[in-house]
CSV table of C-alpha atoms and ligand atoms in Angstrom, one decimal:
chain,number,residue,atom,x,y,z
F,1,UNK,CA,29.4,9.1,13.9
F,2,UNK,CA,26.0,9.3,15.1
F,3,UNK,CA,24.3,6.2,16.8
F,4,UNK,CA,21.0,5.3,17.6
F,5,UNK,CA,20.0,6.4,21.3
F,6,UNK,CA,19.2,2.9,22.6
F,7,UNK,CA,18.3,-0.7,21.7
F,8,UNK,CA,14.8,0.3,21.2
F,9,UNK,CA,16.0,3.2,19.0
F,10,UNK,CA,17.9,0.5,17.0
F,11,UNK,CA,14.8,-1.8,16.6
F,12,UNK,CA,12.6,1.2,15.7
F,13,UNK,CA,14.9,2.4,12.8
F,14,UNK,CA,15.7,-1.0,11.4
F,15,UNK,CA,12.0,-1.9,11.7
F,16,UNK,CA,11.3,1.5,10.1
F,17,UNK,CA,13.5,0.4,7.3
F,18,UNK,CA,12.0,-3.1,7.0
F,19,UNK,CA,8.2,-2.2,7.3
F,20,UNK,CA,7.1,-0.3,4.2
F,21,UNK,CA,5.4,-0.9,0.9
F,22,UNK,CA,7.1,-4.3,0.8
F,23,UNK,CA,4.9,-5.5,3.3
F,24,UNK,CA,1.5,-3.8,2.4
F,25,UNK,CA,2.0,-3.5,-1.4
F,26,UNK,CA,4.6,-6.0,-2.5
F,27,UNK,CA,3.7,-9.0,-0.3
F,28,UNK,CA,0.1,-9.3,-1.1
F,29,UNK,CA,0.5,-8.9,-4.8
F,30,UNK,CA,3.4,-11.5,-4.9
F,31,UNK,CA,1.4,-13.9,-2.8
F,32,UNK,CA,-1.5,-13.4,-5.1
F,33,UNK,CA,0.5,-14.2,-8.1
F,34,UNK,CA,2.0,-17.2,-6.5
F,35,UNK,CA,-1.0,-18.8,-5.2
F,36,UNK,CA,-1.6,-17.7,-1.7
F,37,UNK,CA,-1.2,-20.0,1.2
F,38,UNK,CA,1.5,-22.4,0.1
F,39,UNK,CA,3.6,-19.2,-0.8
F,40,UNK,CA,2.9,-17.9,2.6
F,41,UNK,CA,4.4,-21.1,4.1
F,42,UNK,CA,7.6,-20.9,2.1
F,43,UNK,CA,8.0,-17.4,3.0
F,44,UNK,CA,7.9,-18.1,6.6
F,45,UNK,CA,10.4,-20.9,6.1
F,46,UNK,CA,12.7,-18.7,4.2
F,47,UNK,CA,12.5,-15.6,6.7
F,48,UNK,CA,13.3,-18.0,9.6
F,49,UNK,CA,15.9,-20.1,8.0
F,50,UNK,CA,17.7,-17.7,5.7
F,51,UNK,CA,16.8,-14.0,6.1
F,52,UNK,CA,17.1,-13.6,9.8
F,53,UNK,CA,20.7,-15.1,9.7
F,54,UNK,CA,21.6,-12.9,6.8
F,55,UNK,CA,20.2,-9.9,8.5
F,56,UNK,CA,22.4,-10.8,11.6
F,57,UNK,CA,25.2,-11.0,9.3
F,58,UNK,CA,24.7,-7.6,7.8
F,59,UNK,CA,24.5,-6.2,11.4
F,60,UNK,CA,27.7,-7.8,12.4
F,61,UNK,CA,29.5,-6.3,9.3
F,62,UNK,CA,28.3,-2.9,10.0
F,63,UNK,CA,28.8,-3.0,13.8
F,64,UNK,CA,32.1,-4.4,13.9
F,65,UNK,CA,33.5,-2.1,11.3
F,66,UNK,CA,31.3,1.1,12.2
F,67,UNK,CA,31.3,1.6,8.5
F,68,UNK,CA,28.5,1.9,5.7
F,69,UNK,CA,28.5,-0.9,3.4
F,70,UNK,CA,30.4,0.8,0.7
F,71,UNK,CA,33.5,1.0,3.1
F,72,UNK,CA,32.9,-1.8,5.6
F,73,UNK,CA,34.7,-4.3,3.4
F,74,UNK,CA,37.8,-2.2,2.9
F,75,UNK,CA,37.8,-1.5,6.8
F,76,UNK,CA,38.3,-5.3,7.1
F,77,UNK,CA,41.2,-5.6,4.7
F,78,UNK,CA,39.1,-7.0,1.8
F,79,UNK,CA,40.6,-7.1,-1.7
F,80,UNK,CA,39.2,-4.5,-4.3
F,81,UNK,CA,37.0,-7.2,-5.6
F,82,UNK,CA,35.1,-7.7,-2.3
F,83,UNK,CA,34.8,-4.2,-2.0
F,84,UNK,CA,32.7,-4.1,-5.2
F,85,UNK,CA,30.0,-5.9,-3.4
F,86,UNK,CA,29.4,-2.9,-1.3
F,87,UNK,CA,29.5,-0.6,-4.3
F,88,UNK,CA,27.0,-2.9,-6.1
F,89,UNK,CA,24.9,-2.7,-3.0
F,90,UNK,CA,24.8,1.1,-3.4
F,91,UNK,CA,23.8,0.8,-7.1
F,92,UNK,CA,21.0,-1.4,-6.0
F,93,UNK,CA,19.6,1.0,-3.7
F,94,UNK,CA,19.2,3.5,-6.6
F,95,UNK,CA,17.3,0.9,-8.6
F,96,UNK,CA,15.2,0.0,-5.8
F,97,UNK,CA,14.5,3.6,-4.9
F,98,UNK,CA,13.6,4.7,-8.4
F,99,UNK,CA,10.5,2.4,-8.7
F,100,UNK,CA,9.8,2.5,-4.8
F,101,UNK,CA,9.2,6.2,-4.8
F,102,UNK,CA,6.5,5.6,-7.6
F,103,UNK,CA,4.6,3.3,-5.5
F,104,UNK,CA,5.0,5.7,-2.6
F,105,UNK,CA,3.7,8.4,-4.8
F,106,UNK,CA,0.6,6.3,-5.6
F,107,UNK,CA,0.2,5.8,-2.0
F,108,UNK,CA,0.2,9.8,-1.5
F,109,UNK,CA,-2.1,10.2,-4.2
F,110,UNK,CA,-4.7,7.8,-2.6
F,111,UNK,CA,-4.2,9.6,0.8
F,112,UNK,CA,-4.9,13.0,-0.6
F,113,UNK,CA,-7.9,11.8,-2.7
F,114,UNK,CA,-9.4,9.9,0.1
F,115,UNK,CA,-9.3,13.0,2.4
F,116,UNK,CA,-11.1,14.9,-0.5
F,117,UNK,CA,-13.7,12.2,-0.5
F,118,UNK,CA,-13.0,11.3,-4.2
F,119,UNK,CA,-12.8,7.7,-3.5
F,120,UNK,CA,-15.9,7.2,-1.5
F,121,UNK,CA,-19.0,5.7,-2.9
F,122,UNK,CA,-17.2,4.2,-6.0
F,123,UNK,CA,-18.1,0.9,-7.6
F,124,UNK,CA,-15.6,-1.9,-8.0
F,125,UNK,CA,-15.2,-1.0,-11.5
F,126,UNK,CA,-14.7,2.8,-10.8
F,127,UNK,CA,-12.0,1.9,-8.3
F,128,UNK,CA,-10.2,0.0,-10.8
F,129,UNK,CA,-10.5,2.8,-13.1
F,130,UNK,CA,-9.0,5.5,-10.7
F,131,UNK,CA,-5.9,3.3,-10.5
F,132,UNK,CA,-5.8,2.7,-14.3
F,133,UNK,CA,-6.1,6.4,-14.9
F,134,UNK,CA,-3.4,7.3,-12.4
F,135,UNK,CA,-0.9,4.7,-13.9
F,136,UNK,CA,-1.7,5.7,-17.4
F,137,UNK,CA,-0.6,9.2,-16.9
F,138,UNK,CA,3.2,9.5,-16.4
F,139,UNK,CA,3.0,13.1,-15.5
F,140,UNK,CA,0.8,12.4,-12.5
F,141,UNK,CA,3.1,9.6,-11.4
F,142,UNK,CA,6.1,11.8,-11.8
F,143,UNK,CA,4.4,14.5,-9.7
F,144,UNK,CA,3.5,12.4,-6.8
F,145,UNK,CA,6.7,10.7,-6.8
F,146,UNK,CA,8.9,13.8,-6.8
F,147,UNK,CA,6.9,14.8,-3.7
F,148,UNK,CA,7.9,11.6,-1.9
F,149,UNK,CA,11.4,11.8,-3.1
F,150,UNK,CA,11.5,15.4,-1.7
F,151,UNK,CA,10.2,14.3,1.6
F,152,UNK,CA,12.7,11.5,1.7
F,153,UNK,CA,15.7,13.6,0.9
F,154,UNK,CA,14.6,16.3,3.5
F,155,UNK,CA,14.7,13.6,6.2
F,156,UNK,CA,18.0,12.2,5.1
F,157,UNK,CA,19.7,15.6,4.8
F,158,UNK,CA,19.1,16.1,8.6
F,159,UNK,CA,21.1,12.9,9.6
F,160,UNK,CA,20.0,9.5,10.4
F,161,UNK,CA,20.0,8.8,13.9
F,162,UNK,CA,18.2,11.8,14.9
F,163,UNK,CA,16.0,12.1,11.8
F,164,UNK,CA,14.7,8.4,11.4
F,165,UNK,CA,14.2,7.3,14.9
F,166,UNK,CA,11.5,9.7,15.8
F,167,UNK,CA,9.2,8.8,13.0
F,168,UNK,CA,9.0,5.2,13.5
F,169,UNK,CA,8.3,4.9,17.2
F,170,UNK,CA,4.7,6.2,17.4
F,171,UNK,CA,3.3,6.0,13.9
F,172,UNK,CA,4.3,2.4,13.1
F,173,UNK,CA,2.3,1.1,16.0
F,174,UNK,CA,-0.5,3.2,14.8
F,175,UNK,CA,-0.5,1.7,11.3
F,176,UNK,CA,-0.6,-1.8,13.0
F,177,UNK,CA,-3.6,-0.7,15.0
F,178,UNK,CA,-5.4,0.5,11.8
F,179,UNK,CA,-4.7,-2.6,10.0
F,180,UNK,CA,-6.4,-4.7,12.8
F,181,UNK,CA,-9.5,-2.5,12.5
F,182,UNK,CA,-9.5,-3.3,8.7
F,183,UNK,CA,-9.0,-6.9,9.5
F,184,UNK,CA,-12.2,-6.8,11.4
F,185,UNK,CA,-14.2,-5.3,8.6
F,186,UNK,CA,-12.6,-7.5,6.0
F,187,UNK,CA,-13.3,-10.7,7.6
F,188,UNK,CA,-17.0,-10.0,8.2
F,189,UNK,CA,-17.6,-9.2,4.5
F,190,UNK,CA,-19.7,-11.7,2.6
F,191,UNK,CA,-17.4,-14.0,0.5
F,192,UNK,CA,-14.5,-13.4,3.0
F,193,UNK,CA,-14.1,-17.1,3.6
F,194,UNK,CA,-13.0,-17.9,0.2
F,195,UNK,CA,-10.3,-15.3,0.5
F,196,UNK,CA,-9.1,-16.8,3.9
F,197,UNK,CA,-8.9,-20.2,2.3
F,198,UNK,CA,-6.8,-18.8,-0.6
F,199,UNK,CA,-4.5,-17.1,2.0
F,200,UNK,CA,-4.2,-19.8,4.8
F,201,UNK,CA,-5.1,-23.3,3.2
F,202,UNK,CA,-2.3,-24.5,1.3
F,203,UNK,CA,-2.7,-26.0,-2.1
F,204,UNK,CA,0.8,-27.2,-2.9
F,205,UNK,CA,0.2,-28.0,-6.4
F,206,UNK,CA,0.3,-24.3,-6.8
F,207,UNK,CA,3.9,-24.2,-5.7
F,208,UNK,CA,6.3,-24.0,-8.8
F,209,UNK,CA,9.8,-22.6,-9.3
F,210,UNK,CA,8.5,-19.1,-9.6
F,211,UNK,CA,7.0,-19.2,-6.3
F,212,UNK,CA,10.2,-20.3,-4.6
F,213,UNK,CA,12.2,-17.8,-6.3
F,214,UNK,CA,9.8,-15.1,-5.4
F,215,UNK,CA,9.4,-16.0,-1.8
F,216,UNK,CA,13.2,-15.8,-1.3
F,217,UNK,CA,13.4,-12.4,-3.2
F,218,UNK,CA,10.4,-11.1,-1.2
F,219,UNK,CA,11.9,-12.2,2.2
F,220,UNK,CA,15.1,-10.2,1.3
F,221,UNK,CA,13.2,-7.1,0.0
F,222,UNK,CA,11.0,-7.0,3.1
F,223,UNK,CA,13.9,-7.1,5.7
F,224,UNK,CA,15.8,-4.7,3.4
F,225,UNK,CA,18.9,-7.2,3.2
F,226,UNK,CA,21.1,-8.0,0.5
F,227,UNK,CA,22.4,-4.6,-0.5
F,228,UNK,CA,23.8,-3.0,2.6
F,229,UNK,CA,21.0,-1.0,4.2
F,230,UNK,CA,21.1,-3.2,7.3
F,231,UNK,CA,25.0,-3.0,7.2
F,232,UNK,CA,24.9,0.6,7.1
F,233,UNK,CA,22.3,0.7,10.0
F,234,UNK,CA,24.3,-1.8,11.9
F,235,UNK,CA,27.1,0.6,11.9
F,236,UNK,CA,24.8,2.9,14.0
F,237,UNK,CA,24.0,0.3,16.6
F,238,UNK,CA,25.7,0.7,19.9
F,239,UNK,CA,28.4,-1.9,21.0
F,240,UNK,CA,25.9,-2.7,24.0
F,241,UNK,CA,23.0,-3.9,22.0
F,242,UNK,CA,22.1,-7.5,21.5
F,243,UNK,CA,22.3,-7.9,17.7
F,244,UNK,CA,20.6,-11.2,17.4
F,245,UNK,CA,17.7,-9.7,19.6
F,246,UNK,CA,17.5,-6.7,17.4
F,247,UNK,CA,17.3,-9.0,14.3
F,248,UNK,CA,14.7,-11.2,15.6
F,249,UNK,CA,12.5,-8.4,16.9
F,250,UNK,CA,12.8,-6.6,13.6
F,251,UNK,CA,11.9,-9.6,11.6
F,252,UNK,CA,9.0,-10.4,13.9
F,253,UNK,CA,7.5,-7.0,13.5
F,254,UNK,CA,8.1,-7.2,9.6
F,255,UNK,CA,6.5,-10.5,9.2
F,256,UNK,CA,3.4,-9.4,11.5
F,257,UNK,CA,2.8,-6.4,9.2
F,258,UNK,CA,3.0,-8.4,6.1
F,259,UNK,CA,0.8,-11.3,7.3
F,260,UNK,CA,-1.8,-8.8,8.6
F,261,UNK,CA,-1.9,-7.0,5.3
F,262,UNK,CA,-2.4,-10.2,3.5
F,263,UNK,CA,-5.2,-11.1,5.8
F,264,UNK,CA,-7.1,-7.9,5.3
F,265,UNK,CA,-6.5,-7.9,1.4
F,266,UNK,CA,-7.4,-11.4,0.5
F,267,UNK,CA,-10.9,-11.7,1.9
F,268,UNK,CA,-11.6,-8.3,0.3
F,269,UNK,CA,-10.1,-9.5,-3.2
F,270,UNK,CA,-12.6,-12.4,-3.1
F,271,UNK,CA,-15.5,-10.4,-1.7
F,272,UNK,CA,-15.2,-7.9,-4.4
F,273,UNK,CA,-14.2,-10.2,-7.2
F,274,UNK,CA,-10.8,-8.7,-7.9
F,275,UNK,CA,-8.3,-11.0,-9.6
F,276,UNK,CA,-5.7,-11.9,-7.0
F,277,UNK,CA,-3.0,-12.4,-9.6
F,278,UNK,CA,-3.4,-9.0,-11.2
F,279,UNK,CA,0.1,-7.6,-10.0
F,280,UNK,CA,1.2,-4.3,-8.6
F,281,UNK,CA,-2.0,-2.8,-8.6
F,282,UNK,CA,-3.7,-5.4,-6.3
F,283,UNK,CA,-3.7,-3.2,-3.1
F,284,UNK,CA,-4.7,-0.1,-4.8
F,285,UNK,CA,-7.9,-1.7,-6.5
F,286,UNK,CA,-8.9,-3.6,-3.4
F,287,UNK,CA,-8.7,-1.5,-0.4
F,288,UNK,CA,-10.7,1.6,-1.5
F,289,UNK,CA,-13.8,-1.0,-1.6
F,290,UNK,CA,-13.2,-1.9,1.9
F,291,UNK,CA,-13.4,1.6,3.1
F,292,UNK,CA,-16.5,2.0,1.3
F,293,UNK,CA,-18.1,-0.3,3.7
F,294,UNK,CA,-16.8,1.2,6.8
F,295,UNK,CA,-18.5,4.1,8.6
F,296,UNK,CA,-16.4,7.3,8.1
F,297,UNK,CA,-14.6,5.2,5.4
F,298,UNK,CA,-13.1,8.4,3.9
F,299,UNK,CA,-11.4,9.3,6.9
F,300,UNK,CA,-10.2,5.7,7.6
F,301,UNK,CA,-8.8,5.5,4.1
F,302,UNK,CA,-7.0,8.9,4.7
F,303,UNK,CA,-5.5,7.8,7.9
F,304,UNK,CA,-4.5,4.5,6.4
F,305,UNK,CA,-2.8,5.8,3.2
F,306,UNK,CA,-1.1,8.6,5.4
F,307,UNK,CA,0.5,6.2,7.7
F,308,UNK,CA,1.6,3.9,4.9
F,309,UNK,CA,3.1,7.2,3.3
F,310,UNK,CA,5.1,7.5,6.7
F,311,UNK,CA,6.1,3.6,6.5
F,312,UNK,CA,7.2,4.1,2.9
F,313,UNK,CA,9.2,7.2,3.9
F,314,UNK,CA,11.3,5.4,6.8
F,315,UNK,CA,12.1,2.8,4.1
F,316,UNK,CA,13.0,5.0,1.2
F,317,UNK,CA,15.1,7.2,3.8
F,318,UNK,CA,16.9,3.7,4.4
F,319,UNK,CA,17.6,3.2,0.7
F,320,UNK,CA,18.8,6.8,0.1
F,321,UNK,CA,20.9,6.8,3.3
F,322,UNK,CA,23.2,4.1,1.6
F,323,UNK,CA,23.9,6.2,-1.1
F,324,UNK,CA,24.4,9.5,0.7
F,325,UNK,CA,26.7,7.5,3.3
F,326,UNK,CA,28.8,6.6,0.4
F,327,UNK,CA,29.2,10.2,-0.8
F,328,UNK,CA,30.0,11.5,2.5
F,329,UNK,CA,32.2,8.7,3.6
F,330,UNK,CA,34.2,8.1,0.3
F,331,UNK,CA,34.3,11.6,-1.0
F,332,UNK,CA,33.9,13.6,2.3
F,333,UNK,CA,30.9,15.5,0.6
F,334,UNK,CA,28.8,17.5,2.9
F,335,UNK,CA,25.6,15.8,3.8
F,336,UNK,CA,23.4,18.2,2.3
F,337,UNK,CA,25.1,18.1,-1.0
F,338,UNK,CA,25.4,14.4,-1.1
F,339,UNK,CA,21.7,14.4,-0.6
F,340,UNK,CA,21.0,16.8,-3.5
F,341,UNK,CA,23.2,14.7,-5.7
F,342,UNK,CA,21.8,11.4,-4.9
F,343,UNK,CA,18.3,12.8,-5.1
F,344,UNK,CA,18.7,14.3,-8.4
F,345,UNK,CA,20.2,10.9,-9.8
F,346,UNK,CA,17.1,9.1,-8.2
F,347,UNK,CA,14.8,11.4,-9.9
F,348,UNK,CA,16.2,10.6,-13.4
F,349,UNK,CA,15.8,6.9,-12.8
F,350,UNK,CA,12.3,7.4,-11.3
F,351,UNK,CA,11.1,9.2,-14.5
F,352,UNK,CA,12.2,6.3,-16.5
F,353,UNK,CA,10.1,4.1,-14.4
F,354,UNK,CA,7.0,6.3,-14.6
F,355,UNK,CA,7.4,6.4,-18.4
F,356,UNK,CA,7.7,2.5,-18.9
F,357,UNK,CA,5.9,-0.1,-17.1
F,358,UNK,CA,8.5,-2.5,-18.5
F,359,UNK,CA,11.4,-0.7,-16.8
F,360,UNK,CA,9.2,-0.6,-13.6
F,361,UNK,CA,8.7,-4.3,-13.5
F,362,UNK,CA,12.3,-5.1,-14.7
F,363,UNK,CA,13.7,-3.0,-11.9
F,364,UNK,CA,11.1,-4.7,-9.4
F,365,UNK,CA,12.0,-8.2,-10.4
F,366,UNK,CA,15.6,-7.6,-11.2
F,367,UNK,CA,16.4,-6.0,-7.8
F,368,UNK,CA,14.3,-8.3,-5.4
F,369,UNK,CA,15.0,-11.7,-7.2
F,370,UNK,CA,18.4,-11.2,-8.6
F,371,UNK,CA,20.5,-8.4,-7.2
F,372,UNK,CA,19.4,-9.1,-3.4
F,373,UNK,CA,19.9,-12.8,-3.4
F,374,UNK,CA,23.3,-12.3,-5.2
F,375,UNK,CA,24.5,-9.4,-2.6
F,376,UNK,CA,23.1,-11.5,0.4
F,377,UNK,CA,25.2,-14.5,-1.0
F,378,UNK,CA,28.4,-12.6,-1.3
F,379,UNK,CA,28.1,-10.7,1.9
F,380,UNK,CA,27.4,-14.1,3.9
F,381,UNK,CA,30.3,-15.9,2.0
F,382,UNK,CA,32.6,-12.8,3.0
F,383,UNK,CA,31.7,-12.7,6.6
F,384,UNK,CA,31.8,-16.5,7.0
F,385,UNK,CA,34.8,-17.5,4.7
F,386,UNK,CA,37.0,-14.5,4.6
F,387,UNK,CA,36.9,-13.3,8.3
F,388,UNK,CA,37.7,-15.3,11.4
F,389,UNK,CA,34.8,-17.1,13.1
F,390,UNK,CA,35.4,-15.3,16.2
F,391,UNK,CA,34.5,-12.0,14.7
F,392,UNK,CA,31.0,-13.1,14.1
F,393,UNK,CA,30.4,-15.2,17.1
F,394,UNK,CA,31.9,-12.4,19.5
F,395,UNK,CA,30.0,-9.8,18.0
F,396,UNK,CA,26.7,-11.8,18.4
F,397,UNK,CA,27.6,-13.4,21.7
F,398,UNK,CA,29.1,-10.5,23.6
F,399,UNK,CA,26.0,-8.8,24.5
F,400,UNK,CA,23.2,-11.3,24.8
F,401,UNK,CA,22.9,-14.2,22.5
F,402,UNK,CA,23.9,-17.4,24.0
F,403,UNK,CA,27.4,-18.6,22.5
F,404,UNK,CA,25.9,-22.0,21.3
F,405,UNK,CA,23.2,-20.2,19.3
F,406,UNK,CA,25.8,-17.8,17.9
F,407,UNK,CA,28.1,-20.8,16.8
F,408,UNK,CA,25.0,-22.7,15.4
F,409,UNK,CA,24.1,-19.7,13.3
F,410,UNK,CA,27.5,-19.3,12.0
F,411,UNK,CA,27.6,-22.9,10.9
F,412,UNK,CA,24.5,-22.4,9.1
F,413,UNK,CA,25.5,-19.3,7.5
F,414,UNK,CA,28.8,-20.9,6.4
F,415,UNK,CA,27.8,-24.0,5.0
F,416,UNK,CA,24.0,-24.3,4.4
F,417,UNK,CA,22.8,-20.8,3.5
F,418,UNK,CA,25.0,-20.0,0.7
F,419,UNK,CA,24.2,-23.2,-1.0
F,420,UNK,CA,20.5,-22.7,-0.6
F,421,UNK,CA,20.6,-19.1,-1.9
F,422,UNK,CA,22.6,-20.3,-4.9
F,423,UNK,CA,20.2,-23.0,-5.8
F,424,UNK,CA,17.3,-21.1,-5.6
F,425,UNK,CA,18.9,-18.3,-7.5
F,426,UNK,CA,20.3,-20.4,-10.3
F,427,UNK,CA,16.9,-22.2,-10.7
F,428,UNK,CA,15.0,-19.1,-10.6
F,429,UNK,CA,17.1,-17.1,-13.2
F,430,UNK,CA,16.8,-20.2,-15.5
F,431,UNK,CA,13.0,-20.3,-15.0
F,432,UNK,CA,12.7,-16.5,-15.6
F,433,UNK,CA,14.9,-16.5,-18.8
F,434,UNK,CA,13.7,-19.7,-20.4
Z,501,LIG,N1,12.1,-3.2,3.1
Z,501,LIG,C1,11.4,-2.1,2.7
Z,501,LIG,C2,10.0,-2.4,2.4
Z,501,LIG,O1,9.6,-3.4,2.7
Z,501,LIG,C3,12.0,-1.6,1.4
Z,501,LIG,C4,13.5,-1.5,1.5
Z,501,LIG,C5,14.3,-0.5,2.3
Z,501,LIG,C6,14.4,-2.1,1.0
Z,501,LIG,N2,15.5,-0.7,2.2
Z,501,LIG,C7,15.7,-1.7,1.5
Z,501,LIG,C8,14.4,-3.3,0.2
Z,501,LIG,C9,16.9,-2.3,1.1
Z,501,LIG,C10,15.7,-4.0,-0.2
Z,501,LIG,C11,16.9,-3.4,0.3
Z,501,LIG,O2,9.2,-1.5,2.0
């Protein structure tokens, strides 16, 4: 089995999975719908108290077995019913991939058209129109989505450790630097203050059940947890690496990118009179405006969207990898053939999302808010109630994490976190349906 070459390699690969459209596209649009600053606070609380421990649990499950999520349960002697959790995670990966690739495709479209200069000098209304036209044309969406899917499959077919590690190490820090440049421009726009107030001055009256539900789902989505991506990646981490350290680093990087993206976008939203609650198009109808205000804006826009395409690729690769690892591991299919089969299936689901915004929204909500919390809940219950405590604690404490910290984390995972996830989940589903 391939392994990541070092701890830095493991952090880079896992951060590559975590940092993606979830940070730059999904986080701002959800925060915009759920009222801004109060949502942000809730999000931070969930990341620290729930998602980081869950991420650690997935790493433990993967590394202790050396298996992808679809066979990790069996490797620990779990019953068939528990093994279904891994299988369900693999199906969740399909659903996420199919709409994720559409948004990746939009990103690619914006990158190419920025380079051609098509987006420069447009008014706010025209910027909105570009997005509306793109999303109203399924053929266009399908074309760009297919290109991204093809790229994803190409990387996955070459194998994880070699393929994925390289891309993240140079290009991701570059994305970060570019976001900082954009932040400077965004903060100096006229009207930026109202955006910053929306983003950073909490108004708790805006915090409803929906926001709680969304914040939990978004924290799972952004960290790629709840369906086995991080279990599968955990199996590629060497025994010497400190898992808690990797989890903490990955979560910090992931949060920082999401926070920055929000800090760039909200001042811009208010300065250009965009509706913050407008949904999945938010980033695409906001950012082109800011590039229009920067010297060499087309070039910056191209660079930004290109880097975002790379970030999206390293994430979609991690989703496709779960499916491919299932085929290669459970059916001994050669990696290339497994990739072709998984890619073709994803294409079919993707076309459905391109044809219907209802299916797109359904997949988006269903996966992040329902399937990921459910998967996380089951994984945590399995590791803390079905396996000996020593397995978790030793796996964490062996190479780095202080023993008391590992033990405290185990306690939290065994008794508090499942109850919290279940409560938020039940409340959220109730709200969503009724
Ligand atoms: N976390 C990625 C992002 O923010 C998306 C992603 C990759 C993902 N793998 C996942 C989401 C597994 C949920 C589960 O863009």
